PDB file of C-alpha atoms in Angstrom:
ATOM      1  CA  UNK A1327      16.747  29.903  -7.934  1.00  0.00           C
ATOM      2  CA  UNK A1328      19.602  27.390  -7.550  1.00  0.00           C
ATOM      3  CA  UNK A1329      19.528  25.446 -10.907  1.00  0.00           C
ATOM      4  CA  UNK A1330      21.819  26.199 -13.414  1.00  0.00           C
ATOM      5  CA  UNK A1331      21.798  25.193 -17.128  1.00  0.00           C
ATOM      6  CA  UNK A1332      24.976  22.834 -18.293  1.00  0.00           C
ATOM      7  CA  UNK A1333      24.643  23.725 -21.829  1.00  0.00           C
ATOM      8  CA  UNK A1334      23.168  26.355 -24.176  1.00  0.00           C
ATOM      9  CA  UNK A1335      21.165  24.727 -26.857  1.00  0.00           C
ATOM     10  CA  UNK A1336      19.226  26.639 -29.815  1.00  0.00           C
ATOM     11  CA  UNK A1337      15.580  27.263 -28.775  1.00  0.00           C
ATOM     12  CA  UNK A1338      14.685  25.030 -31.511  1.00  0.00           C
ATOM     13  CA  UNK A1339      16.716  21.949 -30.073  1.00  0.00           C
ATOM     14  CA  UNK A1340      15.063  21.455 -26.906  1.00  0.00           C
ATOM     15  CA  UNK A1341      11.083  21.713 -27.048  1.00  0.00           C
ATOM     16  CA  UNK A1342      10.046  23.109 -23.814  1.00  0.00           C
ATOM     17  CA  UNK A1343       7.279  21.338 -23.348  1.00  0.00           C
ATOM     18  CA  UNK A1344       7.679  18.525 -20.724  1.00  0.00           C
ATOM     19  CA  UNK A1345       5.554  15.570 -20.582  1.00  0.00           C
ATOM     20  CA  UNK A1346       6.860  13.062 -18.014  1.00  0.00           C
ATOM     21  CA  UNK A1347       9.196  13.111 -15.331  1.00  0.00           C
ATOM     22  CA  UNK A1348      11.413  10.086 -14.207  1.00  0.00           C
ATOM     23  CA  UNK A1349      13.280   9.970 -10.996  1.00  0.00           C
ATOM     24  CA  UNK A1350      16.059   7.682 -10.009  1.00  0.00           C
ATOM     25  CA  UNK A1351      15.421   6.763  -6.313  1.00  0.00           C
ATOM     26  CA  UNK A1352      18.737   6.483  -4.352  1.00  0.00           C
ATOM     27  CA  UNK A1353      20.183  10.320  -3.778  1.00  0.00           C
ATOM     28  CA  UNK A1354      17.025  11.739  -5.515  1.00  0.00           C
ATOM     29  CA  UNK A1355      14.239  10.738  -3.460  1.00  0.00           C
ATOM     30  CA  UNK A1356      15.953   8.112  -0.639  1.00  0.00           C
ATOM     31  CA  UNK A1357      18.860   9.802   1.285  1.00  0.00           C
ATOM     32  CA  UNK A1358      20.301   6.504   1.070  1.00  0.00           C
ATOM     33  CA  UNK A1359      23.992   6.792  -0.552  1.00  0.00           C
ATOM     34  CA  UNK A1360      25.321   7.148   2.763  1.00  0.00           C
ATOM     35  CA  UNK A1361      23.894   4.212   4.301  1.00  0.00           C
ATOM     36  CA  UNK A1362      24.275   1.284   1.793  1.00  0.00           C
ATOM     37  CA  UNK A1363      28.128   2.805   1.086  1.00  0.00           C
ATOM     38  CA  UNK A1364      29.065   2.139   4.833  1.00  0.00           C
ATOM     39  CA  UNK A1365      27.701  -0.723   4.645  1.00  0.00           C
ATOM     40  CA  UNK A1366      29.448  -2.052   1.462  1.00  0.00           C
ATOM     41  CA  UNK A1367      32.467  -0.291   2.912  1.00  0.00           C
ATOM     42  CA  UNK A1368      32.826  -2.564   5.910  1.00  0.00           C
ATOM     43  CA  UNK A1369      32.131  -5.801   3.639  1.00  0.00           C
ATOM     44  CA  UNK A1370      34.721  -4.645   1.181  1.00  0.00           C
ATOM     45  CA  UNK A1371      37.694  -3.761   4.194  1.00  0.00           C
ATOM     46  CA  UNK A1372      36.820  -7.428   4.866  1.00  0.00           C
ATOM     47  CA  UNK A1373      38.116  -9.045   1.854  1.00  0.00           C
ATOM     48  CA  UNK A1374      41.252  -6.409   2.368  1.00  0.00           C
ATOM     49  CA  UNK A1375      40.095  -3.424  -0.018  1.00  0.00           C
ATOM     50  CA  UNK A1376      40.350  -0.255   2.358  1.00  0.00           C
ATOM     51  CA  UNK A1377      38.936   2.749   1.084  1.00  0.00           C
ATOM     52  CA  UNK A1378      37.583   6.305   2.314  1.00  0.00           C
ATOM     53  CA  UNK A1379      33.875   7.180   1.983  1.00  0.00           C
ATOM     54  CA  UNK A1380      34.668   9.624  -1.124  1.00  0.00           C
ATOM     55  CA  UNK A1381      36.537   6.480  -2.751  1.00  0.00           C
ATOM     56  CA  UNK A1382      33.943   4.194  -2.043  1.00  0.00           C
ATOM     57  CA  UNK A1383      31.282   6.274  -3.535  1.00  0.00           C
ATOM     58  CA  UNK A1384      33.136   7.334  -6.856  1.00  0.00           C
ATOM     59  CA  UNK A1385      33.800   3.127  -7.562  1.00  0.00           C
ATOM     60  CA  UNK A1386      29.904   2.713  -6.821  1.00  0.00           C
ATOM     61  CA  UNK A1387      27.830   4.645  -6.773  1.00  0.00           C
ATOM     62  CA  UNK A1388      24.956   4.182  -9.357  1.00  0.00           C
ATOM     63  CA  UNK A1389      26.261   1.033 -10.465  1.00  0.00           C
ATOM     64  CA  UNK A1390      25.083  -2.628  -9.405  1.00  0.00           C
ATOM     65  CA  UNK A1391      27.015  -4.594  -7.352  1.00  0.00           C
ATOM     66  CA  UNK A1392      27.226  -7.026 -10.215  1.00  0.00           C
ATOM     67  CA  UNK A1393      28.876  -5.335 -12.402  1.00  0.00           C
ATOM     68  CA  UNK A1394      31.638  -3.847 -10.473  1.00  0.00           C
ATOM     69  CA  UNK A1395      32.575  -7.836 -10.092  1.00  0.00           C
ATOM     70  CA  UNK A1396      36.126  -7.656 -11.937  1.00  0.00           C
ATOM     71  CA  UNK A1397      37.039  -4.206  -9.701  1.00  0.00           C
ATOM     72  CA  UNK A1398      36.299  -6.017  -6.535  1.00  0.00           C
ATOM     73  CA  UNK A1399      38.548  -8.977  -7.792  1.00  0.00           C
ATOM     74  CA  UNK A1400      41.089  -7.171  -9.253  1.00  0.00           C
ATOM     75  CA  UNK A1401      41.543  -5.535  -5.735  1.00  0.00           C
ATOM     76  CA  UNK A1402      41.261  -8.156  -3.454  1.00  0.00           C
ATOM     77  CA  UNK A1403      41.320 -11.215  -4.848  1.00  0.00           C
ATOM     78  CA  UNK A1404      37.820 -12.670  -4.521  1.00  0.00           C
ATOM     79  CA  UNK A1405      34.944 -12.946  -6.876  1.00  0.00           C
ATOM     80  CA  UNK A1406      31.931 -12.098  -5.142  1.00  0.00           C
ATOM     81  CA  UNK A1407      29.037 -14.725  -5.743  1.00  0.00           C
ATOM     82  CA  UNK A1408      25.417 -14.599  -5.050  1.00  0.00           C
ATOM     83  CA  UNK A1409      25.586 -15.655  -1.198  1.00  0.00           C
ATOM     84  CA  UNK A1410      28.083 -12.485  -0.931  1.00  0.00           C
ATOM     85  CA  UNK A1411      25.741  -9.942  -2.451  1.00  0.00           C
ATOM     86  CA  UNK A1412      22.665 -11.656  -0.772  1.00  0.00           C
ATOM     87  CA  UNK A1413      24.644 -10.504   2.815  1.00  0.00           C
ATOM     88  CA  UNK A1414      25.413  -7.374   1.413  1.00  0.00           C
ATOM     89  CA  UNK A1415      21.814  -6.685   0.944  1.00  0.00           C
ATOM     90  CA  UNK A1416      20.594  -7.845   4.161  1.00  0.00           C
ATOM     91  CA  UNK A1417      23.171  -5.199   6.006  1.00  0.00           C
ATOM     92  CA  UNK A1418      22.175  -2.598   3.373  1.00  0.00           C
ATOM     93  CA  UNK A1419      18.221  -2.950   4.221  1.00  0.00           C
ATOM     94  CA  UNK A1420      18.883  -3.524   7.702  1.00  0.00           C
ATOM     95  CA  UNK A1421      20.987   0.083   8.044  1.00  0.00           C
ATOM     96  CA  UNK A1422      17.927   1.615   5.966  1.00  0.00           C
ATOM     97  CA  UNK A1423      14.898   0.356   8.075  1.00  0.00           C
ATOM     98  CA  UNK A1424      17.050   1.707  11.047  1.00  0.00           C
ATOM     99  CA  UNK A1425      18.326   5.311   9.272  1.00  0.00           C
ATOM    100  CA  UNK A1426      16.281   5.991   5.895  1.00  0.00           C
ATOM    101  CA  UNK A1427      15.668   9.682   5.100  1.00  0.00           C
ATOM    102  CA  UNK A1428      14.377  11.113   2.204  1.00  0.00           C
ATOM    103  CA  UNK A1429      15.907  13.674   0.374  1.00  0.00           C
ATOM    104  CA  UNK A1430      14.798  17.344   1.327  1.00  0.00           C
ATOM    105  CA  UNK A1431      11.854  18.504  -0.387  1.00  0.00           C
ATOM    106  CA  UNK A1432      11.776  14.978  -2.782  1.00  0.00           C
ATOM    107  CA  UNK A1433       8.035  13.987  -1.290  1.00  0.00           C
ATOM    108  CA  UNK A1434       6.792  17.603  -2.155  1.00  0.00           C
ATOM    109  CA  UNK A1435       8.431  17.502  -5.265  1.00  0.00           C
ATOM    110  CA  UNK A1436       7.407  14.146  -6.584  1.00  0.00           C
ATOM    111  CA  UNK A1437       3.597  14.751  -5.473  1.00  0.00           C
ATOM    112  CA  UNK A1438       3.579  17.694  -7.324  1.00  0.00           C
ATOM    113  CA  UNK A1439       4.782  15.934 -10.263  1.00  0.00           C
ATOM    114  CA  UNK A1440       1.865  13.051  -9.738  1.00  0.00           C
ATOM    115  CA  UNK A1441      -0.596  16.276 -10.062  1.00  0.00           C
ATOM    116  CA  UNK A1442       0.615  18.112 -12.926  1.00  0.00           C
ATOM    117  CA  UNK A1443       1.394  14.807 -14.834  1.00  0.00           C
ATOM    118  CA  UNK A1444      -0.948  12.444 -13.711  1.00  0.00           C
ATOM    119  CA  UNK A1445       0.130   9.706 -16.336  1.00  0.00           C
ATOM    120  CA  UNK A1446       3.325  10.499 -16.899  1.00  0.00           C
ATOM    121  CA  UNK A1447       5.600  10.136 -13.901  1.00  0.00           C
ATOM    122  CA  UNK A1448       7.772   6.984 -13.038  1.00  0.00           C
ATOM    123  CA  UNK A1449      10.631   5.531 -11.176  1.00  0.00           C
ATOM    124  CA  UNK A1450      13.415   4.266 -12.825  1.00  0.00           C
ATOM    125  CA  UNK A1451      16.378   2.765 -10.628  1.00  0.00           C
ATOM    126  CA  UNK A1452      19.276   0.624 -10.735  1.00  0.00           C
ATOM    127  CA  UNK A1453      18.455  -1.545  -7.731  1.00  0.00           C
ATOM    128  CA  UNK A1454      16.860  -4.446  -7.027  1.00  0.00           C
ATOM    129  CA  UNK A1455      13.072  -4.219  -6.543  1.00  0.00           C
ATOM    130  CA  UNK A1456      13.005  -5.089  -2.942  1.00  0.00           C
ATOM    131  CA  UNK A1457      15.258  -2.365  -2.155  1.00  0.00           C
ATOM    132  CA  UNK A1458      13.079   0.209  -4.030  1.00  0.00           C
ATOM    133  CA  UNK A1459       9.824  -0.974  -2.891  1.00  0.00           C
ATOM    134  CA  UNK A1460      11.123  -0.850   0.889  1.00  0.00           C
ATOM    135  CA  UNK A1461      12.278   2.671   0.514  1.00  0.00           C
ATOM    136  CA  UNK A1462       8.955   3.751  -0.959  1.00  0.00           C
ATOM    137  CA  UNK A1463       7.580   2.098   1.819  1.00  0.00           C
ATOM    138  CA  UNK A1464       9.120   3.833   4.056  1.00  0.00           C
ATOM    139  CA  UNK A1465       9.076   7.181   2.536  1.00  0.00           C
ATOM    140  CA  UNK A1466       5.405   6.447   1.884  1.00  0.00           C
ATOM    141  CA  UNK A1467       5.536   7.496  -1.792  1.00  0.00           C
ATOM    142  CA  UNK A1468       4.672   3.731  -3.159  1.00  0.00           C
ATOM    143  CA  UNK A1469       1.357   5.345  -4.205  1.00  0.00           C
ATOM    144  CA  UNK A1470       2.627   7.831  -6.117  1.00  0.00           C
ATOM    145  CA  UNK A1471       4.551   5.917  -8.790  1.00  0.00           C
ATOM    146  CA  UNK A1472       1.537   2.828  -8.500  1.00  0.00           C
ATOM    147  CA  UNK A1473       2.846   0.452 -11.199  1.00  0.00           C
ATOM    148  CA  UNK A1474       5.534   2.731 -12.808  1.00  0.00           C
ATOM    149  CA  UNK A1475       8.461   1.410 -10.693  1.00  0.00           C
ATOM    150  CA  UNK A1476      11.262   0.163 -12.943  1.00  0.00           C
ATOM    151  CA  UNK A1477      14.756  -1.776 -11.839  1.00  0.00           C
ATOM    152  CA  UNK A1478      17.606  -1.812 -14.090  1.00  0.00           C
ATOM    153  CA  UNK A1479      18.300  -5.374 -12.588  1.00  0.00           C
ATOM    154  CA  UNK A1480      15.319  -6.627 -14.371  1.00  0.00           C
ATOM    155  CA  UNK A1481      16.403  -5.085 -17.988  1.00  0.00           C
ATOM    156  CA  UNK A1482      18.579  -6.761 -20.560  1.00  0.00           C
ATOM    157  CA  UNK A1483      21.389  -4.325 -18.893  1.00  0.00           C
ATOM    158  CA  UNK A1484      21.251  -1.775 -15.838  1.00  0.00           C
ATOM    159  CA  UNK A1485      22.664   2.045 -15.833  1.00  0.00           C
ATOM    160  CA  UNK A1486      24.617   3.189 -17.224  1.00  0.00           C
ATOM    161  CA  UNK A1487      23.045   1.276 -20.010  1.00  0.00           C
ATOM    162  CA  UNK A1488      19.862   3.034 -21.296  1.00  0.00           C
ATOM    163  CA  UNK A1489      17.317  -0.133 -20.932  1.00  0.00           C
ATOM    164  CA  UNK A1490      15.421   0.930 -17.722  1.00  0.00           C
ATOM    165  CA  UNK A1491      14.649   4.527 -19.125  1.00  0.00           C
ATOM    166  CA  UNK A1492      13.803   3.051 -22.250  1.00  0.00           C
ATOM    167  CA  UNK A1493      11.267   0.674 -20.678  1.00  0.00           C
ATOM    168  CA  UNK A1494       9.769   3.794 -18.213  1.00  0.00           C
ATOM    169  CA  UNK A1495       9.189   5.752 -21.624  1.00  0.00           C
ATOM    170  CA  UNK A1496       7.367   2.964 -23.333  1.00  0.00           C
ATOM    171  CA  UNK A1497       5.052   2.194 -20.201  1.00  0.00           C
ATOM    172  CA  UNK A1498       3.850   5.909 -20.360  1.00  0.00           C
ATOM    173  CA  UNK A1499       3.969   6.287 -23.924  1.00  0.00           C
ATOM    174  CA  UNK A1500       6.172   9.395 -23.972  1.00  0.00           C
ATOM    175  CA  UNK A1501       9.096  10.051 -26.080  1.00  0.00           C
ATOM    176  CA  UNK A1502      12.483  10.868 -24.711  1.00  0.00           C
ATOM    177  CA  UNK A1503      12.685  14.472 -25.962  1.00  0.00           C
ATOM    178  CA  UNK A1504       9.755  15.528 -23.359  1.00  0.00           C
ATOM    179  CA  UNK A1505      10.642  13.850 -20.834  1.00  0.00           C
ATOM    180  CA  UNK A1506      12.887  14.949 -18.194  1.00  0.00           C
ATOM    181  CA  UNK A1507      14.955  12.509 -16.235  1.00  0.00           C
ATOM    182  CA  UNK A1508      16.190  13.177 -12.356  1.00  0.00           C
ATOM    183  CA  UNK A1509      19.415  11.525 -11.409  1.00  0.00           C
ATOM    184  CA  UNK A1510      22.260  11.778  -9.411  1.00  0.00           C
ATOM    185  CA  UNK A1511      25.312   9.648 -10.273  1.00  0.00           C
ATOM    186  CA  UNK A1512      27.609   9.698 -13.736  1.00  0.00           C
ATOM    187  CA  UNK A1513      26.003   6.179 -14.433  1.00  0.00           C
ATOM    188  CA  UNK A1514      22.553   7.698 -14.108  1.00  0.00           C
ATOM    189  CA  UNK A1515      22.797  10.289 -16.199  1.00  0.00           C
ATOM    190  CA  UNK A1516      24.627   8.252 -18.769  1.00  0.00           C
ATOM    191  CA  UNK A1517      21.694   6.176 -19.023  1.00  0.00           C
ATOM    192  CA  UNK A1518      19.422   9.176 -19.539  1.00  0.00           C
ATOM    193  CA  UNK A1519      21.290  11.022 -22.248  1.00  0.00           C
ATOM    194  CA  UNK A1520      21.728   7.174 -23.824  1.00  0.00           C
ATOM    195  CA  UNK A1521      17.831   6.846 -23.821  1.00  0.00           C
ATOM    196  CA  UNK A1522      17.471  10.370 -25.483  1.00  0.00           C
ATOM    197  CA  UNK A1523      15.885  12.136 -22.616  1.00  0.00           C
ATOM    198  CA  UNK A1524      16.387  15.353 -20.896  1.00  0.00           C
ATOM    199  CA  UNK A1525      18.665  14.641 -17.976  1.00  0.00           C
ATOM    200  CA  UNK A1526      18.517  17.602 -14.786  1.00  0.00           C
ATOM    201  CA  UNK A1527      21.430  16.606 -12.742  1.00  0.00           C
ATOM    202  CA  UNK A1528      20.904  16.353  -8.447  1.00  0.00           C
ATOM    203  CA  UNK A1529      23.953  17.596  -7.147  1.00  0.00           C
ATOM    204  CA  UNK A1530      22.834  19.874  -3.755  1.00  0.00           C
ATOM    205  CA  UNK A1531      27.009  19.766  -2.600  1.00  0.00           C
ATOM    206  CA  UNK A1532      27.118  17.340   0.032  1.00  0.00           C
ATOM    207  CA  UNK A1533      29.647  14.511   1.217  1.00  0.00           C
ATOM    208  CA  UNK A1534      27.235  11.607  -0.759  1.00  0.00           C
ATOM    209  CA  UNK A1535      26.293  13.191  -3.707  1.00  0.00           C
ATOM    210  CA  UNK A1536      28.622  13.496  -7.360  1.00  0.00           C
ATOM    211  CA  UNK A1537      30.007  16.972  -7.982  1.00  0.00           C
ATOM    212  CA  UNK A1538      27.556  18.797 -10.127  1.00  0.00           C
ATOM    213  CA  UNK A1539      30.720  19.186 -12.816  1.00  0.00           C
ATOM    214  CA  UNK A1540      30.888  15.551 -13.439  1.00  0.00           C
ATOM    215  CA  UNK A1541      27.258  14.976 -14.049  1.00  0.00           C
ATOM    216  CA  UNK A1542      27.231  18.108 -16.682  1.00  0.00           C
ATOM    217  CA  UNK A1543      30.309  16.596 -18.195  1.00  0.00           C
ATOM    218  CA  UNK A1544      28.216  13.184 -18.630  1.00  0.00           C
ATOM    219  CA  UNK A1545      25.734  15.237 -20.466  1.00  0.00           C
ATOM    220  CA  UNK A1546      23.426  16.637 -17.349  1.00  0.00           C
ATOM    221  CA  UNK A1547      21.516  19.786 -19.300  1.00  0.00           C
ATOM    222  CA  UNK A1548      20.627  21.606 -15.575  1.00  0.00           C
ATOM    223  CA  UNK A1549      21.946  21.143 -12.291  1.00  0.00           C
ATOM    224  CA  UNK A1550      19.606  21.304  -9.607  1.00  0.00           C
ATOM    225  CA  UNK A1551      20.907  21.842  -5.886  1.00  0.00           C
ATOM    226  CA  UNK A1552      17.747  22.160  -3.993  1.00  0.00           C
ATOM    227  CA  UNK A1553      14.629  20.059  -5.294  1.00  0.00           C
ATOM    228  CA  UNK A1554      11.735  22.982  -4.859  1.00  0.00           C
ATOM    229  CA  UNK A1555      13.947  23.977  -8.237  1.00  0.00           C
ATOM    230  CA  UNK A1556      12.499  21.032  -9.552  1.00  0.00           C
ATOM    231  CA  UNK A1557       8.911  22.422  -8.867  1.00  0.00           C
ATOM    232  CA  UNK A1558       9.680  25.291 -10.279  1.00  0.00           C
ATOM    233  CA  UNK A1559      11.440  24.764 -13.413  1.00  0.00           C
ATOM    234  CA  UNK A1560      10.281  21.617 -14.701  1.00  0.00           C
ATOM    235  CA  UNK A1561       6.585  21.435 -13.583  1.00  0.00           C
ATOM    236  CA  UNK A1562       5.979  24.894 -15.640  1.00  0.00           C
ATOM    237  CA  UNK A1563       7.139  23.650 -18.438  1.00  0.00           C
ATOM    238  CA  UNK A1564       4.199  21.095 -18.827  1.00  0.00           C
TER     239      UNK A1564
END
């Protein structure tokens, strides 16, 4: 067992009972960090703003393009507009159709999720839709979420702001203290702890995903390295 708890409450603070599950695609289920950050790598070195992989991916990870507007300016010079981002996203999908992965064990792990809470599991991602439908797609787990697929780009505000938990809680009629949110980036979990769920933190120790210490220190309650954990410590709690 590879999860390990990121902070101790009283048995009476956290029911154990879990009623829905909500996974944040990119890094949970889509092995996609890798891809899009190359991708937004290259685009960025073009306006003049060099960085590494590790740099890259601590500036953006779980955030939308959008909003990382003033950093981009403030380092080289140039707002990005819509006809900027719309190339950026045309690289990004073209890099997935050609390399998407999913994460290890995510299929097996979301599946059993659909079974043991057959109206209470969702998606809830910062991306725009097309880029989550096309990775379900591809992953062939569209079915599995049906009509519970949420983007933070069409909420009020995206992560780390709360709004697109918020709005996966009220479609399946859970509260936040049973459900347990999946993530993998500081802004993600932000965003969970905001909306008052349960956040398990994905951190399996790899070049493209956050350091498990920095999700616990945004307020991740378990780290999970390897998502069979997620089979076995969350689905038994139902």
């Amino acid at each position: 067992m590879t999860a390990s708890t990121g902070t101790t409450p009283a048995p009476t603070a956290v029911p154990t009972r879990v009623d829905a599950v909500i996974f944040d695609c990119d890094g949970v289920i889509a092995d996609s960090e890798g891809l899009t950050n190359e991708v937004l790598r290259g685009m960025l070195a073009e306006l003049g703003w060099q960085l590494t992989r590790e740099e890259c991916l601590a500036e953006f990870a779980g955030h939308a393009l959008i909003d990382r507007a003033d950093v981009i300016e403030q380092h080289t010079g140039v707002r990005i507009d819509h006809d900027w981002i719309v190339r950026f996203r045309a690289g990004r999908d073209e890099a997935l159709r050609a390399h998407l992965q999913p994460i290890s064990g995510a299929a097996e792990a979301v599946r059993a999720a659909a079974r043991r809470f057959p109206r209470g599991i969702a998606l809830a991602s910062g991306a725009d839709r097309a880029k989550i439908e096309l990775q379900l797609d591809m992953l062939g787990l569209a079915d599995a979420f049906g009509a519970q697929v949420f983007s933070g780009l069409e909420q009020p505000r995206t992560k780390p702001a709360p709004d697109v938990y918020l709005s996966a809680m009220a479609a399946l009629g859970v509260g936040p203290e049973r459900t347990v949110v999946v993530e993998d980036t500081v802004a993600g979990v932000t965003a969970g702890v905001a909306a008052g769920a349960r956040v398990w933190g994905y951190a399996p120790g790899d070049a493209t995903h956050t350091p498990a210490e920095r999700l616990l220190a945004a307020g991740a309650e378990v780290i999970i390295t390897d998502m069979a954990d997620l089979v076995a410590s969350i689905l038994d709690r139902g």
